[in-house]
Coordinates of C-alpha atoms in Angstrom, one line a residue:
M1 CA -14.8 23.9 27.2
I2 CA -14.4 20.8 24.9
R3 CA -14.2 21.5 21.2
T4 CA -15.5 18.9 18.9
P5 CA -14.3 18.5 15.3
H6 CA -16.7 19.9 12.7
G7 CA -17.0 20.2 8.9
H8 CA -14.8 18.2 6.5
H9 CA -12.1 17.7 9.2
G10 CA -14.7 16.1 11.6
Q11 CA -16.0 13.9 8.8
H12 CA -12.5 12.8 8.0
L13 CA -11.7 11.8 11.6
A14 CA -15.1 10.0 11.9
R15 CA -14.4 7.9 8.8
H16 CA -11.0 6.9 10.1
R17 CA -12.6 5.7 13.3
R18 CA -15.1 3.6 11.4
L19 CA -12.3 2.0 9.4
G20 CA -10.1 1.4 12.5
V21 CA -7.2 3.3 11.0
A22 CA -5.2 6.3 12.2
P23 CA -5.5 9.6 10.2
S24 CA -2.4 10.6 8.4
H25 CA -0.2 13.5 9.7
R26 CA 1.4 14.7 6.5
R27 CA 4.4 17.0 6.7
S28 CA 4.6 20.2 4.7
P29 CA 6.5 19.8 1.4
R30 CA 9.0 22.3 2.7
Q31 CA 9.8 20.3 5.8
N32 CA 12.9 18.1 5.9
L33 CA 13.7 18.4 2.2
A34 CA 17.4 18.5 2.7
G35 CA 18.8 15.1 2.0
F36 CA 15.3 13.6 1.5
R37 CA 15.0 10.9 -1.1
P38 CA 11.5 9.9 -1.9
R39 CA 10.6 6.2 -2.1
V40 CA 7.8 5.1 -4.5
L41 CA 6.1 1.7 -4.4
M42 CA 5.1 0.8 -8.0
I43 CA 2.5 -2.0 -8.2
T44 CA 2.2 -3.6 -11.6
E45 CA -0.2 -6.2 -12.9
G46 CA 0.9 -8.8 -15.5
T47 CA 3.5 -6.4 -17.0
Y48 CA 6.8 -4.9 -15.8
P49 CA 9.3 -6.4 -15.4
Y50 CA 8.1 -9.9 -16.6
A51 CA 6.3 -8.9 -19.9
I52 CA 7.3 -6.9 -23.0
G53 CA 4.8 -4.2 -24.0
G54 CA 3.8 -0.6 -23.8
V55 CA 3.1 -0.5 -20.1
S56 CA 6.4 -2.3 -19.3
S57 CA 8.4 0.0 -21.6
W58 CA 6.8 3.1 -20.0
C59 CA 7.5 1.8 -16.5
D60 CA 11.1 1.2 -17.4
A61 CA 11.5 4.7 -18.9
V62 CA 9.9 6.4 -15.9
I63 CA 12.0 4.5 -13.3
G64 CA 15.2 5.0 -15.2
G65 CA 14.5 8.6 -16.0
L66 CA 13.7 9.5 -12.3
D67 CA 16.9 8.3 -10.8
Q68 CA 16.5 10.8 -7.9
I69 CA 13.7 8.5 -6.6
D70 CA 14.1 5.1 -5.0
W71 CA 11.6 2.6 -6.5
E72 CA 10.1 -0.6 -5.0
I73 CA 8.5 -2.8 -7.6
L74 CA 5.7 -5.1 -6.5
P75 CA 4.4 -7.2 -9.5
I76 CA 1.1 -9.1 -9.4
V77 CA 1.4 -12.1 -11.7
A78 CA -0.4 -15.4 -12.4
G79 CA 0.8 -18.1 -10.2
G80 CA 2.0 -21.5 -11.2
K81 CA 3.8 -20.3 -14.3
R82 CA 7.5 -19.9 -15.2
R83 CA 8.5 -16.2 -15.4
Q84 CA 11.4 -14.6 -17.2
Q85 CA 12.5 -11.1 -16.2
H86 CA 12.7 -9.1 -19.5
F87 CA 13.8 -5.8 -17.9
K88 CA 16.9 -5.2 -15.9
L89 CA 16.2 -2.9 -13.0
P90 CA 18.4 0.2 -12.6
P91 CA 20.3 0.8 -9.4
N92 CA 17.6 3.0 -7.9
A93 CA 15.0 0.2 -8.1
H94 CA 14.4 -3.0 -6.1
L95 CA 12.2 -5.9 -7.1
L96 CA 9.9 -7.3 -4.4
R97 CA 8.6 -10.8 -4.2
P98 CA 5.6 -11.0 -6.7
I99 CA 2.1 -11.5 -5.5
E100 CA 1.0 -14.7 -7.3
L101 CA -2.7 -15.1 -8.0
W102 CA -4.3 -18.6 -8.3
S103 CA -1.1 -20.2 -7.0
Q104 CA -0.8 -23.1 -4.6
D105 CA 1.5 -21.2 -2.2
S106 CA 0.5 -20.7 1.4
A107 CA -1.3 -17.5 2.4
P108 CA 0.5 -14.8 4.3
R109 CA 0.8 -15.6 8.0
G110 CA 0.2 -13.3 11.0
I111 CA -1.7 -13.1 14.3
P112 CA -5.3 -14.2 14.2
G113 CA -7.7 -11.3 14.9
R114 CA -10.8 -11.0 16.9
R115 CA -14.0 -10.4 14.9
G116 CA -16.6 -8.3 16.7
H117 CA -19.8 -10.0 17.8
G118 CA -22.3 -10.1 15.0
K119 CA -19.8 -8.7 12.4
P120 CA -20.2 -10.2 8.9
S121 CA -17.5 -12.6 7.7
I122 CA -14.8 -11.4 5.3
P123 CA -16.4 -13.0 2.3
T124 CA -19.7 -11.3 3.0
Q125 CA -18.1 -7.9 3.7
L126 CA -16.2 -8.1 0.4
L127 CA -19.3 -9.2 -1.5
R128 CA -21.4 -6.4 -0.2
G129 CA -18.8 -3.9 -1.0
L130 CA -17.9 -5.0 -4.5
L131 CA -21.0 -6.5 -6.2
P132 CA -23.9 -4.1 -5.6
W133 CA -24.1 -0.9 -7.7
H134 CA -24.0 1.1 -4.5
G135 CA -21.8 -0.9 -2.2
D136 CA -20.6 0.2 1.2
L137 CA -17.0 1.4 0.4
D138 CA -16.1 2.1 4.0
D139 CA -17.1 -1.4 5.0
L140 CA -15.2 -2.8 2.0
T141 CA -12.1 -0.9 3.1
A142 CA -12.4 -2.1 6.6
A143 CA -12.6 -5.7 5.4
L144 CA -9.5 -5.3 3.3
V145 CA -7.6 -3.7 6.2
H146 CA -8.6 -6.6 8.4
C147 CA -7.1 -9.0 5.9
R148 CA -3.8 -7.1 6.1
R149 CA -3.8 -6.9 9.9
C150 CA -4.9 -10.5 10.5
P151 CA -3.9 -12.6 7.5
D152 CA -4.5 -15.8 9.3
D153 CA -8.2 -15.0 9.4
V154 CA -8.5 -15.1 5.6
R155 CA -8.1 -18.8 4.9
R156 CA -9.9 -19.8 8.2
E157 CA -13.0 -17.7 7.4
F158 CA -13.3 -18.7 3.8
R159 CA -13.1 -22.4 4.8
A160 CA -15.8 -22.0 7.5
R161 CA -19.2 -23.4 6.6
A162 CA -21.0 -20.5 8.3
S163 CA -19.1 -18.1 6.1
W164 CA -20.3 -19.9 3.0
Q165 CA -23.9 -19.9 4.2
T166 CA -23.9 -16.2 5.0
Y167 CA -22.2 -15.5 1.7
L168 CA -25.0 -17.3 -0.2
S169 CA -27.7 -15.4 1.7
A170 CA -26.0 -12.1 1.0
L171 CA -25.5 -13.0 -2.7
Q172 CA -29.2 -13.8 -3.0
E173 CA -30.2 -10.5 -1.4
I174 CA -27.9 -8.5 -3.7
L175 CA -29.2 -10.3 -6.8
E176 CA -32.8 -9.3 -5.8
L177 CA -32.0 -5.6 -5.4
D178 CA -33.9 -3.4 -7.8
D179 CA -31.9 -0.6 -9.3
E180 CA -33.6 1.7 -11.8
D181 CA -30.3 2.5 -13.5
S182 CA -29.3 -1.2 -14.2
A183 CA -30.7 -4.2 -15.9
P184 CA -31.9 -7.2 -13.9
A185 CA -29.1 -9.2 -12.4
P186 CA -28.3 -12.5 -14.2
A187 CA -29.1 -15.8 -12.5
Y188 CA -26.4 -17.4 -10.5
D189 CA -26.1 -21.2 -10.2
A190 CA -24.0 -23.1 -7.7
I191 CA -20.9 -23.2 -9.9
E192 CA -20.9 -19.4 -10.6
A193 CA -21.4 -18.7 -6.9
A194 CA -18.5 -20.9 -6.0
R195 CA -16.3 -19.2 -8.6
L196 CA -17.2 -15.8 -7.2
Y197 CA -16.4 -17.0 -3.7
Q198 CA -13.0 -18.1 -5.0
L199 CA -12.4 -14.7 -6.6
L200 CA -13.2 -13.0 -3.3
Y201 CA -10.7 -15.3 -1.6
W202 CA -7.9 -14.1 -3.8
I203 CA -8.9 -10.5 -3.3
A204 CA -8.6 -11.1 0.4
R205 CA -5.2 -12.8 0.0
T206 CA -4.0 -9.9 -2.2
A207 CA -5.0 -7.4 0.5
A208 CA -3.2 -9.5 3.1
V209 CA 0.2 -9.1 1.5
P210 CA 2.4 -6.6 3.4
T211 CA 3.7 -3.5 1.7
P212 CA 6.9 -1.6 2.6
P213 CA 7.0 2.0 3.8
C214 CA 6.9 4.5 1.0
S215 CA 6.3 8.2 0.1
L216 CA 3.9 7.5 -2.8
L217 CA 1.9 4.5 -4.1
H218 CA 2.0 4.3 -7.9
V219 CA -0.5 1.9 -9.3
T220 CA -0.2 1.1 -13.0
A221 CA -3.7 -0.4 -13.6
A222 CA -7.1 0.0 -12.0
G223 CA -7.5 -3.7 -11.2
W224 CA -5.7 -6.1 -8.9
A225 CA -2.8 -3.7 -8.4
T226 CA -5.1 -1.3 -6.6
I227 CA -5.9 -3.7 -3.8
P228 CA -2.6 -3.6 -1.8
A229 CA -2.3 0.1 -2.5
L230 CA -5.8 0.9 -1.1
V231 CA -5.0 -1.0 2.1
H232 CA -1.6 0.8 2.5
K233 CA -3.3 4.1 1.9
A234 CA -6.0 3.4 4.5
L235 CA -3.5 2.3 7.1
H236 CA -0.8 5.0 6.6
G237 CA -2.4 7.9 4.7
T238 CA 0.1 7.5 1.9
P239 CA -1.0 9.3 -1.3
M240 CA -1.8 7.1 -4.3
L241 CA -1.3 7.8 -8.0
L242 CA -3.1 5.7 -10.6
T243 CA -1.8 5.7 -14.2
E244 CA -3.8 3.7 -16.8
H245 CA -2.7 2.7 -20.3
G246 CA -5.5 4.8 -21.9
V247 CA -5.2 5.7 -25.5
Y248 CA -1.5 4.8 -25.9
V249 CA -0.4 8.3 -25.0
R250 CA 2.6 6.9 -23.1
E251 CA 4.0 5.3 -26.3
A252 CA 3.9 8.7 -28.0
Y253 CA 6.3 10.0 -25.4
L254 CA 8.8 7.2 -25.7

């Protein structure tokens, strides 16, 4: 007799199959604790260790105060600008190469992938997942994961004329959607459509950047920093922690 998965577990497995990722097999917290040293990947956005401020000071205090943890720091910064590191990392922290947005550097390289027949292009998938009020988050995650697995596809697909045409058609469909909980969508001209297309390109490039193995993903802002973390979580099942600046609570503890 063949048993089929049911309930929440079955839904969990089915979702992983749709995304093309393997479900995580997490160990019990009591397993292999002897000699275990957790490794946290902290992803920052325009702050630590290149900027002085509340978020950076808080990150520095947390990393230095939790010296029983190894930290990998992945900053996301504006490209094409000179940077000065204002914080010296403690011995338990390692600074990774920053992700530079809007830079002239080459995109990450990898093995070109094979898109399924009739599957939307990367720009269209990202647009449909991000712009509508009720976007398909599973399809969005699948597109971001594809960017990580096949980074060479990002630039190629965004430069393709067919991708631009399908993107424009999808954008028009989304703008014509009628949602009772929202105001009418603003009109988009060619310049604004091109700017949005460029923004989606940088989202795809950010998703394509590889991330190292870790025990926990720590995202310090609900923006660009979440993109590589979401891909890593989808691929490896690593838990993700998001801390936002909020109402300056962190400064009160410093």
